Structure formats: C-alpha cells, structure tokens
Coordinates of C-alpha atoms (C1' of nucleotides) in Angstrom, one line a residue:
Chain A
M1 CA 42.0 -6.9 60.2
A2 CA 44.9 -9.1 61.0
K3 CA 47.4 -7.4 58.8
E4 CA 47.1 -3.7 58.9
L5 CA 49.8 -1.6 57.4
T6 CA 51.1 1.6 58.9
P7 CA 49.9 4.4 56.5
R8 CA 52.5 6.1 54.4
S9 CA 51.6 9.5 55.7
E10 CA 52.1 8.4 59.3
N11 CA 55.5 6.8 58.9
Y12 CA 56.8 6.0 55.4
S13 CA 59.7 4.0 56.6
Q14 CA 57.5 1.9 58.9
W15 CA 55.0 1.4 56.0
Y16 CA 57.8 0.0 53.9
N17 CA 59.0 -2.4 56.6
D18 CA 55.5 -3.5 57.3
L19 CA 54.8 -4.1 53.7
V20 CA 57.9 -6.1 53.0
V21 CA 57.1 -8.4 55.9
K22 CA 53.3 -8.6 55.5
A23 CA 53.3 -9.1 51.8
D24 CA 55.6 -12.1 52.4
L25 CA 58.5 -10.8 50.4
A26 CA 61.2 -11.1 53.0
E27 CA 62.0 -11.1 56.7
N28 CA 64.9 -10.5 59.0
S29 CA 67.0 -13.6 59.6
A30 CA 68.8 -14.9 62.7
V31 CA 71.9 -13.4 61.1
R32 CA 72.4 -9.7 61.8
G33 CA 71.7 -7.6 58.8
C34 CA 70.9 -10.5 56.5
M35 CA 67.4 -11.2 55.2
V36 CA 65.5 -14.3 54.2
I37 CA 63.9 -13.7 50.9
K38 CA 60.6 -15.6 51.0
P39 CA 59.1 -17.5 48.1
Y40 CA 56.8 -14.7 47.0
G41 CA 59.5 -12.1 47.1
Y42 CA 62.0 -14.5 45.4
A43 CA 59.5 -15.1 42.6
I44 CA 59.6 -11.4 41.8
W45 CA 63.4 -11.4 41.9
E46 CA 63.4 -14.4 39.5
K47 CA 61.2 -12.5 37.1
M48 CA 63.6 -9.6 37.2
Q49 CA 66.6 -11.9 36.7
A50 CA 64.9 -13.6 33.8
E51 CA 64.3 -10.4 31.9
L52 CA 67.7 -8.9 32.7
D53 CA 69.5 -12.1 31.8
R54 CA 67.7 -12.1 28.5
M55 CA 68.7 -8.5 27.8
F56 CA 72.3 -9.2 28.7
K57 CA 72.4 -12.2 26.3
E58 CA 70.8 -10.1 23.6
T59 CA 73.6 -7.7 23.9
G60 CA 76.2 -10.4 23.6
H61 CA 77.1 -11.3 27.1
S62 CA 77.6 -14.8 28.7
N63 CA 77.3 -15.9 32.3
A64 CA 80.2 -17.3 34.3
Y65 CA 81.0 -17.8 37.9
F66 CA 83.9 -16.6 40.0
P67 CA 84.9 -17.4 43.6
L68 CA 83.1 -16.1 46.7
F69 CA 86.5 -15.5 48.4
I70 CA 89.2 -13.1 47.3
P71 CA 92.8 -13.2 48.6
K72 CA 93.4 -10.1 50.7
S73 CA 96.4 -9.1 48.6
F74 CA 94.3 -8.7 45.5
F75 CA 92.5 -5.9 47.2
S76 CA 95.5 -3.7 47.7
K77 CA 96.4 -3.7 44.0
E78 CA 94.0 -1.0 43.1
A79 CA 94.5 1.9 45.5
S80 CA 91.2 3.7 45.3
H81 CA 89.3 0.4 45.1
V82 CA 90.6 -0.8 48.5
E83 CA 90.0 2.6 49.9
G84 CA 86.4 2.4 48.9
F85 CA 85.6 -1.1 50.2
A86 CA 88.1 -1.8 53.1
K87 CA 85.8 -0.5 55.8
E88 CA 83.0 -3.0 55.0
C89 CA 84.7 -6.3 54.2
A90 CA 84.0 -9.6 56.0
V91 CA 87.2 -11.5 56.4
V92 CA 87.9 -15.2 56.7
T93 CA 90.8 -15.8 59.0
H94 CA 90.5 -19.5 60.0
Y95 CA 89.4 -22.7 58.4
R96 CA 88.5 -25.0 61.3
L97 CA 86.6 -25.2 64.6
M98 CA 87.2 -27.3 67.6
N99 CA 85.6 -28.2 70.9
D100 CA 86.3 -25.7 73.6
P101 CA 88.9 -27.3 76.0
N102 CA 86.9 -25.6 78.8
G103 CA 83.8 -27.5 77.7
K104 CA 81.9 -24.4 76.6
G105 CA 80.8 -25.5 73.1
I106 CA 82.8 -24.8 70.0
I107 CA 85.6 -22.3 69.3
V108 CA 87.8 -21.3 66.4
D109 CA 90.9 -23.5 66.3
P110 CA 93.8 -21.1 66.8
D111 CA 96.0 -23.5 65.0
A112 CA 93.9 -23.2 61.9
K113 CA 94.8 -19.7 60.9
L114 CA 95.0 -19.0 57.2
E115 CA 98.4 -18.0 55.7
E116 CA 96.6 -15.2 53.8
E117 CA 93.2 -14.0 54.9
L118 CA 90.3 -14.3 52.4
I119 CA 87.9 -11.5 51.8
V120 CA 84.2 -12.3 51.2
R121 CA 83.7 -10.5 47.9
P122 CA 82.0 -7.1 48.2
T123 CA 82.3 -7.0 44.4
S124 CA 84.4 -9.0 42.0
E125 CA 86.6 -6.7 40.0
T126 CA 89.8 -8.0 41.6
I127 CA 89.3 -11.7 41.3
I128 CA 87.9 -11.3 37.8
W129 CA 90.7 -9.1 36.5
S130 CA 93.3 -11.4 38.0
T131 CA 91.6 -14.2 36.0
Y132 CA 91.4 -12.1 32.8
K133 CA 95.1 -11.8 32.9
N134 CA 95.3 -15.4 31.9
W135 CA 92.6 -15.2 29.3
I136 CA 93.9 -12.3 27.3
Q137 CA 97.0 -12.2 25.2
S138 CA 95.9 -10.8 21.9
Y139 CA 93.3 -8.3 20.5
R140 CA 91.8 -11.5 19.1
D141 CA 90.8 -12.5 22.7
L142 CA 88.8 -9.3 23.1
P143 CA 86.3 -8.3 23.9
I144 CA 85.4 -10.4 26.9
L145 CA 81.7 -9.9 27.8
V146 CA 80.9 -11.7 31.0
N147 CA 78.2 -11.4 33.6
Q148 CA 77.9 -13.3 36.9
W149 CA 74.8 -13.7 39.1
A150 CA 76.1 -13.9 42.6
N151 CA 75.8 -12.9 46.2
V152 CA 78.1 -10.3 47.8
V153 CA 78.8 -9.1 51.3
R154 CA 79.2 -5.5 52.5
W155 CA 79.4 -5.0 56.2
E156 CA 77.0 -2.1 56.5
M157 CA 76.4 -0.4 59.8
R158 CA 72.6 -0.2 59.3
T159 CA 70.5 -2.4 57.2
R160 CA 67.0 -2.4 55.7
L161 CA 65.2 -5.2 54.0
F162 CA 66.2 -5.1 50.3
L163 CA 67.5 -1.6 50.3
R164 CA 70.6 -2.3 52.2
T165 CA 71.5 -5.7 53.6
T166 CA 74.8 -7.2 54.7
E167 CA 74.6 -10.0 52.1
F168 CA 72.7 -9.2 48.9
L169 CA 72.1 -10.8 45.5
W170 CA 73.0 -9.1 42.3
Q171 CA 74.5 -9.4 38.9
E172 CA 77.9 -7.9 38.0
G173 CA 79.0 -7.6 34.4
H174 CA 82.8 -7.4 33.8
T175 CA 84.0 -6.6 30.3
A176 CA 87.4 -6.2 28.8
H177 CA 88.0 -4.3 25.5
A178 CA 90.8 -3.3 23.1
T179 CA 90.0 0.4 23.0
S180 CA 88.7 3.0 25.4
Q181 CA 85.9 3.9 22.9
E182 CA 84.7 0.4 23.0
A183 CA 84.7 0.2 26.8
I184 CA 82.9 3.5 27.0
A185 CA 80.3 2.3 24.5
E186 CA 79.8 -0.8 26.5
T187 CA 79.3 1.2 29.7
E188 CA 76.8 3.4 28.0
Q189 CA 75.0 0.4 26.5
M190 CA 74.5 -1.2 29.8
V191 CA 73.2 1.9 31.6
N192 CA 70.7 2.0 28.8
V193 CA 69.8 -1.6 29.3
Y194 CA 69.1 -0.9 33.0
A195 CA 67.0 2.1 32.2
N196 CA 65.0 0.2 29.6
F197 CA 64.5 -2.6 32.1
A198 CA 63.4 -0.2 34.9
E199 CA 60.9 1.6 32.7
Q200 CA 59.5 -1.2 30.6
F201 CA 59.3 -3.9 33.2
M202 CA 59.3 -2.2 36.6
A203 CA 57.3 0.7 35.3
L204 CA 59.8 2.8 37.1
P205 CA 60.9 6.0 35.4
V206 CA 64.6 6.7 35.9
I207 CA 67.0 9.4 35.0
K208 CA 70.2 8.4 33.4
G209 CA 73.4 10.4 34.1
S210 CA 76.9 10.5 35.3
K211 CA 78.0 10.5 38.9
S212 CA 80.1 13.3 40.2
A213 CA 83.6 12.4 41.4
N214 CA 82.5 12.1 45.0
E215 CA 79.9 9.5 44.2
R216 CA 81.9 7.5 41.6
F217 CA 82.6 3.8 42.1
A218 CA 85.9 3.2 43.8
G219 CA 88.3 2.4 40.9
A220 CA 86.3 3.8 38.1
L221 CA 87.0 6.8 35.8
E222 CA 83.3 7.3 35.2
T223 CA 80.1 6.0 36.8
Y224 CA 76.8 6.1 35.0
T225 CA 73.7 5.6 37.0
I226 CA 69.9 5.3 36.8
E227 CA 68.2 7.3 39.6
A228 CA 64.7 6.7 40.6
L229 CA 62.5 8.8 42.8
M230 CA 60.6 7.1 45.7
Q231 CA 57.2 8.3 47.0
D232 CA 58.7 9.9 50.1
G233 CA 60.8 12.2 47.8
K234 CA 64.1 10.4 48.3
A235 CA 66.2 9.2 45.4
L236 CA 67.2 5.6 45.0
Q237 CA 70.3 4.7 43.0
S238 CA 69.0 1.7 41.1
G239 CA 71.8 0.6 38.9
T240 CA 75.3 1.6 37.9
S241 CA 77.6 1.1 35.0
H242 CA 81.3 1.9 35.4
Y243 CA 83.9 2.8 32.9
L244 CA 87.1 1.5 34.5
G245 CA 89.6 2.8 32.0
Q246 CA 92.8 0.8 32.3
N247 CA 92.8 0.9 36.1
F248 CA 92.2 -2.7 36.8
A249 CA 94.2 -3.8 33.8
K250 CA 97.2 -1.9 35.2
A251 CA 96.6 -3.3 38.7
F252 CA 96.5 -6.9 37.5
D253 CA 98.9 -6.5 34.6
V254 CA 96.4 -7.4 31.9
K255 CA 97.9 -6.6 28.5
F256 CA 97.2 -7.6 24.9
A257 CA 99.1 -7.4 21.6
S258 CA 97.3 -5.1 19.3
K259 CA 96.7 -5.5 15.6
E260 CA 99.6 -3.1 15.1
G261 CA 101.9 -5.3 17.2
N262 CA 102.0 -3.0 20.3
V263 CA 101.5 -4.3 23.8
E264 CA 98.8 -2.3 25.5
F265 CA 96.7 -2.4 28.7
V266 CA 93.1 -3.6 28.3
W267 CA 90.1 -1.3 28.9
G268 CA 87.3 -2.3 31.2
S269 CA 83.8 -1.8 32.3
S270 CA 81.7 -3.2 35.1
W271 CA 78.0 -2.8 35.8
G272 CA 75.5 -4.1 38.3
V273 CA 72.0 -4.2 39.7
S274 CA 71.0 -5.8 43.0
T275 CA 68.0 -6.9 45.1
R276 CA 67.8 -3.3 45.9
L277 CA 65.7 -3.1 42.8
M278 CA 63.1 -5.0 44.8
G279 CA 63.0 -2.1 47.2
A280 CA 62.6 0.3 44.4
L281 CA 59.7 -1.7 42.9
I282 CA 58.0 -2.0 46.3
M283 CA 58.3 1.7 47.1
A284 CA 57.5 3.1 43.6
H285 CA 53.9 1.9 43.2
S286 CA 52.5 0.5 46.4
D287 CA 49.8 2.1 48.5
D288 CA 48.3 1.9 52.0
N289 CA 46.5 -1.3 51.0
G290 CA 49.7 -3.0 50.1
L291 CA 51.9 -3.9 47.2
V292 CA 51.2 -2.8 43.7
L293 CA 53.1 -4.9 41.2
P294 CA 53.6 -4.2 37.5
P295 CA 52.0 -7.0 35.5
K296 CA 55.2 -7.8 33.8
L297 CA 56.9 -8.8 37.0
A298 CA 54.1 -10.2 39.1
P299 CA 54.6 -13.8 40.1
F300 CA 51.1 -14.4 38.9
Q301 CA 49.1 -11.7 37.1
V302 CA 45.6 -12.9 37.9
V303 CA 44.1 -14.6 40.9
I304 CA 40.7 -16.2 40.7
V305 CA 38.6 -16.4 43.9
P306 CA 35.5 -18.6 43.9
I307 CA 32.5 -17.5 46.0
Y308 CA 30.3 -20.4 47.1
K309 CA 28.1 -21.7 49.9
N310 CA 28.6 -25.5 49.4
E311 CA 30.5 -28.2 47.6
E312 CA 28.1 -28.4 44.6
Q313 CA 28.4 -24.7 44.0
L314 CA 32.2 -24.9 44.2
A315 CA 32.2 -27.8 41.7
A316 CA 30.1 -25.8 39.3
I317 CA 32.3 -22.7 39.7
S318 CA 35.5 -24.7 39.4
E319 CA 34.4 -26.1 36.1
K320 CA 33.9 -22.6 34.7
V321 CA 37.2 -21.4 36.2
N322 CA 39.1 -24.2 34.5
S323 CA 38.0 -23.0 31.1
I324 CA 38.8 -19.4 32.1
V325 CA 42.3 -20.5 33.3
T326 CA 42.9 -22.3 30.0
K327 CA 41.8 -19.2 28.0
L328 CA 44.0 -16.8 30.0
R329 CA 47.0 -19.1 29.7
S330 CA 46.5 -19.4 26.0
V331 CA 47.4 -15.8 25.6
G332 CA 50.3 -16.0 28.0
I333 CA 48.7 -14.7 31.2
S334 CA 49.8 -16.3 34.5
V335 CA 46.9 -17.3 36.8
K336 CA 46.4 -18.7 40.2
Y337 CA 43.1 -20.3 41.2
D338 CA 42.7 -20.0 44.9
N339 CA 40.1 -22.6 45.8
N340 CA 41.5 -22.9 49.3
D341 CA 38.5 -23.8 51.5
N342 CA 40.1 -22.6 54.7
K343 CA 39.9 -18.9 53.9
K344 CA 36.9 -16.8 53.1
P345 CA 36.5 -14.6 50.0
G346 CA 36.9 -11.4 52.0
W347 CA 40.1 -12.6 53.5
K348 CA 41.4 -13.6 50.1
F349 CA 40.5 -10.2 48.6
A350 CA 42.5 -8.4 51.3
E351 CA 45.4 -10.8 51.1
Y352 CA 45.9 -10.5 47.3
E353 CA 45.5 -6.8 47.5
L354 CA 48.3 -6.8 50.1
K355 CA 50.4 -8.9 47.8
G356 CA 49.8 -6.7 44.8
V357 CA 48.3 -9.2 42.3
P358 CA 47.4 -7.0 39.4
V359 CA 44.0 -8.5 38.5
R360 CA 41.5 -10.4 40.6
I361 CA 38.6 -12.3 39.2
A362 CA 35.8 -13.3 41.5
I363 CA 33.2 -15.7 40.4
G364 CA 30.1 -16.8 42.3
P365 CA 26.6 -18.2 41.8
R366 CA 25.4 -14.9 40.4
D367 CA 28.0 -15.0 37.7
L368 CA 27.2 -18.5 36.8
E369 CA 23.6 -17.4 36.1
N370 CA 24.7 -14.4 34.1
G371 CA 27.7 -15.7 32.4
T372 CA 29.9 -13.0 34.0
V373 CA 32.8 -12.5 36.3
E374 CA 33.8 -9.6 38.6
V375 CA 37.2 -8.2 37.6
A376 CA 39.1 -6.0 40.0
R377 CA 42.3 -4.1 39.2
R378 CA 44.8 -3.6 41.9
D379 CA 46.2 -0.2 40.8
T380 CA 43.0 1.7 41.0
L381 CA 40.9 -0.8 43.0
E382 CA 38.1 -0.5 40.5
K383 CA 35.8 -3.4 40.0
Q384 CA 33.8 -4.3 36.9
V385 CA 31.4 -7.1 36.0
V386 CA 32.3 -8.4 32.6
S387 CA 31.2 -11.2 30.4
M388 CA 33.1 -14.5 30.4
E389 CA 33.0 -14.3 26.7
N390 CA 36.5 -13.3 25.5
I391 CA 37.6 -12.8 29.0
E392 CA 41.2 -13.4 28.0
L393 CA 41.2 -10.5 25.7
Y394 CA 39.7 -8.2 28.3
V395 CA 42.2 -9.2 30.9
Q396 CA 45.1 -9.0 28.5
Q397 CA 44.1 -5.4 27.7
L398 CA 43.6 -4.6 31.3
L399 CA 47.1 -5.9 32.3
N400 CA 48.6 -3.6 29.6
D401 CA 46.6 -0.7 31.0
I402 CA 47.8 -1.4 34.5
Q403 CA 51.4 -1.6 33.4
D404 CA 51.0 1.8 31.5
N405 CA 49.0 3.4 34.3
I406 CA 51.4 2.8 37.1
F407 CA 54.3 4.0 34.9
N408 CA 52.4 7.1 34.0
K409 CA 51.5 7.8 37.6
A410 CA 55.2 7.5 38.5
I411 CA 56.1 9.9 35.7
I412 CA 53.6 12.4 36.9
F413 CA 54.7 12.1 40.4
R414 CA 58.3 12.6 39.4
K415 CA 57.4 15.7 37.4
E416 CA 55.6 17.2 40.3
M417 CA 58.5 16.4 42.6
T418 CA 61.2 17.9 40.4
T419 CA 62.0 21.5 41.2
P420 CA 64.5 23.9 39.7
V421 CA 66.0 26.3 42.2
D422 CA 68.5 29.2 41.7
T423 CA 69.6 30.1 45.2
Y424 CA 70.9 28.0 48.1
D425 CA 68.2 29.3 50.4
E426 CA 65.6 28.2 48.0
F427 CA 67.4 24.8 47.7
K428 CA 67.3 24.2 51.4
E429 CA 63.7 25.3 51.6
V430 CA 62.6 22.8 48.9
L431 CA 64.8 20.1 50.3
Q432 CA 63.2 20.4 53.7
N433 CA 59.6 21.0 52.8
K434 CA 59.1 19.2 49.5
G435 CA 62.0 16.9 48.8
G436 CA 62.3 15.2 45.4
F437 CA 64.7 15.9 42.7
I438 CA 66.1 19.4 42.8
L439 CA 67.7 20.9 39.7
A440 CA 70.4 23.4 40.5
H441 CA 73.6 24.9 39.1
W442 CA 76.8 23.6 40.5
D443 CA 80.4 24.7 39.9
G444 CA 81.6 21.1 39.2
T445 CA 83.9 20.9 42.2
S446 CA 84.0 18.1 44.8
E447 CA 84.5 20.7 47.6
T448 CA 81.2 22.4 46.9
E449 CA 79.4 19.1 46.7
Q450 CA 80.9 18.0 50.0
M451 CA 79.9 21.3 51.7
I452 CA 76.4 21.0 50.5
K453 CA 76.3 17.4 51.6
D454 CA 77.6 18.3 55.1
E455 CA 75.1 21.1 55.5
T456 CA 72.0 19.5 54.0
K457 CA 72.7 15.7 53.5
A458 CA 71.7 16.1 49.9
T459 CA 74.0 14.8 47.3
I460 CA 74.3 15.1 43.5
R461 CA 72.4 12.1 42.2
C462 CA 73.6 12.6 38.7
I463 CA 74.6 14.9 35.9
P464 CA 71.8 13.9 33.5
F465 CA 72.7 12.8 30.0
D466 CA 70.0 15.0 28.7
Q467 CA 71.1 18.0 30.6
V468 CA 70.0 21.2 28.9
P469 CA 72.9 23.5 28.3
E470 CA 72.2 26.7 30.3
E471 CA 74.6 29.4 31.5
G472 CA 74.2 29.9 35.2
T473 CA 76.0 30.3 38.5
C474 CA 76.6 27.7 41.2
M475 CA 73.9 28.2 43.9
Y476 CA 76.6 27.6 46.6
S477 CA 79.8 29.2 45.3
G478 CA 78.5 31.6 42.7
K479 CA 81.0 30.3 40.2
P480 CA 79.9 29.7 36.6
S481 CA 78.0 26.6 35.6
K482 CA 76.9 25.3 32.2
G483 CA 73.9 23.3 33.3
R484 CA 71.8 22.0 36.1
V485 CA 72.5 18.8 38.0
I486 CA 70.1 16.8 40.1
F487 CA 70.3 17.0 43.9
A488 CA 68.3 14.9 46.3
L489 CA 68.3 13.1 49.6
S490 CA 68.9 9.5 48.9
Y491 CA 68.6 6.0 50.3
Chain B
rC1 C1' 81.4 3.6 67.9
rG2 C1' 78.0 7.7 70.3
rG3 C1' 72.6 8.5 72.0
rG4 C1' 67.8 6.1 73.1
rG5 C1' 64.8 1.6 73.7
rU6 C1' 63.2 -3.6 74.1
rG7 C1' 63.7 -8.9 75.6
rU8 C1' 57.1 -12.5 78.9
rA9 C1' 52.9 -18.4 74.3
rG10 C1' 54.2 -18.9 66.9
rC11 C1' 53.4 -13.3 66.2
rG12 C1' 52.0 -8.4 68.7
rC13 C1' 51.7 -6.8 73.6
rA14 C1' 50.0 -6.0 79.1
rG15 C1' 51.7 -7.2 84.0
rC16 C1' 57.1 -4.8 86.9
rC17 C1' 56.4 1.3 90.0
rU18 C1' 53.8 -1.1 95.1
rG19 C1' 57.4 -9.0 95.2
rG20 C1' 52.7 -13.7 96.7
rU21 C1' 47.8 -18.7 91.4
rA22 C1' 51.2 -16.3 84.1
rG23 C1' 47.3 -12.6 81.4
rC24 C1' 45.2 -10.1 76.6
rG25 C1' 44.8 -9.8 71.2
rU26 C1' 45.9 -12.7 67.1
rG27 C1' 47.5 -17.2 65.3
rC28 C1' 46.9 -22.7 66.0
rG29 C1' 43.5 -27.6 66.9
rU30 C1' 38.3 -29.8 67.0
rC31 C1' 33.0 -29.2 66.2
rG32 C1' 28.9 -26.4 64.4
rU33 C1' 26.8 -22.2 61.8
rU34 C1' 28.7 -19.1 57.9
rC35 C1' 31.0 -17.7 52.8
rG36 C1' 29.9 -11.3 46.8
rG37 C1' 35.5 -7.1 51.1
rG38 C1' 39.9 -9.6 56.5
rA39 C1' 32.8 -14.2 59.8
rC40 C1' 30.8 -16.1 64.7
rG41 C1' 30.1 -19.4 68.8
rA42 C1' 31.7 -23.4 72.0
rC43 C1' 35.7 -26.3 73.7
rG44 C1' 41.1 -27.0 73.6
rA45 C1' 46.6 -27.0 73.2
rG46 C1' 50.6 -23.7 73.9
rG47 C1' 55.3 -19.7 78.3
rU48 C1' 61.4 -23.0 83.5
rC49 C1' 59.1 -14.4 81.8
rG50 C1' 66.8 -13.5 77.2
rU51 C1' 70.8 -15.2 80.4
rC52 C1' 74.0 -15.6 84.9
rG53 C1' 74.2 -14.3 89.8
rG54 C1' 72.4 -11.5 94.4
rU55 C1' 68.5 -9.9 98.1
rU56 C1' 64.0 -12.5 100.2
rC57 C1' 60.0 -17.3 103.4
rA58 C1' 58.8 -16.0 98.3
rA59 C1' 61.4 -12.7 92.1
rA60 C1' 58.5 -11.8 85.5
rU61 C1' 58.5 -7.9 89.4
rC62 C1' 63.9 -5.3 93.5
rC63 C1' 69.7 -5.1 92.8
rG64 C1' 74.3 -6.3 89.8
rG65 C1' 76.6 -8.6 85.6
rU66 C1' 76.1 -10.4 80.7
rC67 C1' 74.1 -11.5 75.8
rA68 C1' 70.9 -10.3 71.9
rC69 C1' 67.9 -7.4 69.0
rC70 C1' 65.5 -2.7 67.4
rC71 C1' 65.4 2.8 66.6
rC72 C1' 68.3 7.6 65.8
rG73 C1' 73.4 9.3 63.9
rA74 C1' 78.5 8.6 61.2
rC75 C1' 79.3 4.6 56.4
rC76 C1' 76.8 2.7 52.0
rA77 C1' 74.3 -0.6 46.0

RNA sequence: CGGGGUGUAGCGCAGCCUGGUAGCGUGCGUCGUUCGGGACGACGAGGUCGUCGGUUCAAAUCCGGUCACCCCGACCA
C-alpha cells in the first residue's frame, strides 16, 4: 500500500492534508502559503466554475476583469474596509531589480521606488467602485451586474491547502443599484444561488443566514452566509453575499440622477465564493479510503478498468469497452477508459477510489463470456455484476442515486450534529464533547458574542433565515432573546 | 510575533548520543513471470547529508552562526 491515508479518527486534520495531496488535488508550492492546484483538482474547480458561471448568467450577470493592483490610497477611503484588510495586504513598493553591486545575485533597485504603493487585491470593492463612478450618471445606467473570476491575496499567518491559502481563486460579484430594496434583493438572490449550488451540485447541505456584526464583512451593512458542517464537527463558511448600502458609493462618490431628478448615492452588493469550496467538498463526503466526489462535479463520472492476461484479451475487451463508452456518452456521462498497461487492476481500483471517481466498471474475460460488467459505486463501495444491455441507463440511475445518497448522508449527519442548548454550561459541554452546530439564545450584543468567543473559541456562524421565533433568555447574559442562533467552532 | 520541531536519493525516513567505506522503504530503468482489490524475482541508476564557518589526522555525526520549512497559538474566505 503505497498511499495510505491517515484515518479520520486518528487525526482529522492530517487525514485532510494527506487526502488533498494523495488524491492529486493540490500541493504546497515553493512559495510560502501558496498552493499548486494540480490538474485533477483544477478539473473539479473548473466544473464548479462552469456551473456557478451559468447560474450567474441566468440571473443576469456578466463577467468583466479589473486590475490585480490597487493604489494604496483607494483603501483608505472606506474606513471599516481598510480596518478589516490592512493587516493582511501584500504591497508592491518597487518596479525594478538590479544586479547586487556586491556581486551577490539580484536586489531590488532602490531607485525604482513607486510614487504610490500598490496593494495586491485582497478583494476588489475599491478598484471596482472607483471605476463605477465613471460608469454611472443616471438611473438609466443601473443596475450594474458584474462578476469577475480572479485571484486574490490575503497574507494569512497560517495556511492550509484550499481552506486558507495566501493566494486563492474566487469569483466576486459587484453590483450597483438605484434603490436599497433592489440591492438587498440582489444580496438575497445571490446567497440563494450559492445555497442552491452547494446543495444541488456539491451535495452539501448549508444553512443560510445573516452574520452577526462581529463577523460581518468589512464595509458591509449586512452579510449573508451559507454555513456548512464538516465531518469533524467544525463549521465552514462557504460563501458570502454582502449588502453594502451606500458605503462604497459614498467612499468613491458614485452618484446618479434619479427618475425624479434628485442626485443620490448608488446602493451596492458584493458576493463571493472561493477555492475554499474545494475544501468543503473534500471534507464533506470523503472517507478513510479517499475522496468521494458528487457525480455532478467529478472530472469523470465513470472509470472503466480492463482485466486481462494478454494482448488478445485486451483487444477483445477494448472492443466491448468502446461500445460501452459510446453508450454512456450518448446519455451525457463522462467516462475514462484506463487501459494503461503499466498498472495492475488492483492498483487502479485503489487509485480511483482514492480519487473519488463515483462509478467504476471492471470488465474481464468472465464478463465477455456472460455479457456482463462489474459496477462498483464509490460512496458505499458496493459492487454488482450487471448486464451490458442498457448499461447506460443503469449507470445514469446509479449516478443519480449516488448524488442523492451523499447529500442525504450529509443531511443526516448535520441533523445528528445539531444540538439545542439552554445553559452556558451545557453549551460548553456540547462544544467540547460533541461539536457541531449548537442552537442557543443570544442577547444580540457584540460584547456577549466576543466574551463567548474568548472563552470557548466558538462564534456565531449565522442567524438563520428560517429561525423559529421563540422567547428565551441569552445563555450567557440572561437577557431576553427572540430566537436561537447557530454557534460552532469554525475553520 | 511567542512556544515546539525538522532539514540526509524524486518522496518518506534511519544513521548523529559514542566522529572513521552513505543506509532502509518506496519510487525510477531493464528483463522475465504475473494481472477479478495497491504482484514477485533478478540486475541497475540515483545523495558534495540545507548553508557558512570552527574543532579534529578525519565531521552527516561535536561547537557556533545563518537560511528554509512544518506543527501549536494570536489573525482569517
């Protein structure tokens, strides 16, 4: 066994790291905190991008591209925004290198200092709103519904493949509207798009809700989030959508003439998901044998492994396989035929299990005689010998079953790992011994949330949209509360 | 930035305490036998032991400096 994973029960975090590397998704690069996303991992990201991009366009958005660099002065224009990002910005100060006069390689040319430093974007609100100022004069120019696919840099202290890297890939939508109602509707629409994507494609159940003031995006009036629960009982913020009010319009003086002839500031939203979704996908479904991918996002949904003793057998099998491949593709199933002669079937079985391919078809001499194939599903590891007749319909149904099954499993897990508590002692007990989402009453103040965070590291993941109204008292302060919020330890 | 740890073959590690021929697993190459759950045998290629300096007849090993990376904390999508 060349590629054994650390079991989850032994060390969940190690399991995750092992899995990312051994399933060939990504690896650490020569640059501190930055990862190389390998072809197999990138293929999954491309699948996610394709679906999200389609969903954005269906809701009326267009893609555009803004600069990687942001003049430093732009950042100071929105006070809470700079406050939130200042500590993690990479800064470009020079534009030229030169040979070291002391002969020790290459140094930064001290004469090539920039007049104004450039920030490598940690997010693009500032550069985009400075641009929108030029695009908007009248209500007729609104709304602007733009998305960009980009990389951003946040100089984090500690990084983990996909979950938190110094540079990461994401999309950021930035919209401008004539009314606050419209901007809020957009913010809500996009958090719903994210939730639908997570649940329908990633098979990842999420809870939609609002962030508390402490956890809100720097510069937003309101942050909506989708929160997912990982197998170790920790929460992962998987996507956010921010209602910006007129904050950035005021900071960058973006005004429009309304229908009534008044000059008003524009209302905004921004929303994003990142390669962190890869981390969520990996952790949500995978097991000690490796990755488990939802069929809708797998780079290939079916792998076919031939079993043979000699060239003639392989030729006979390959002929059958070709017809199977054609049939599968005809119903839109993606297939890889692995006839690599350098690896044995056993090796291939283990390898594709590790890589999370949803369905494996093995075909050997026995099958040729019987007109059958062996079909194995990754989620349950069950194997079944089925007829080659109508194989495409069987596999199509199986892929649907797998997609549903892993989603249902995740829902059941979340249900088991969601615990209502009424006292702070109970809260600490559950947090320590069980983890997961904890539903508790909170008095609504930042102070209380901060105290709980300082004492337990748990934060309010969100105030759920579907919060049940319920009179209660804050577990920490005893003050009145009108409903439970979700606490958890988080990534 | 505080605490801990590690740099030796592509990868994972042993050797260091007690200085004296550079070692194991895996991976890689060739050949043969294998092939329905990570095959086996034979032969072979591959390392100025992170780096700079010191001690010594002799340094992977002892001493000092330095660099890099990893883990735990504070920060975070």
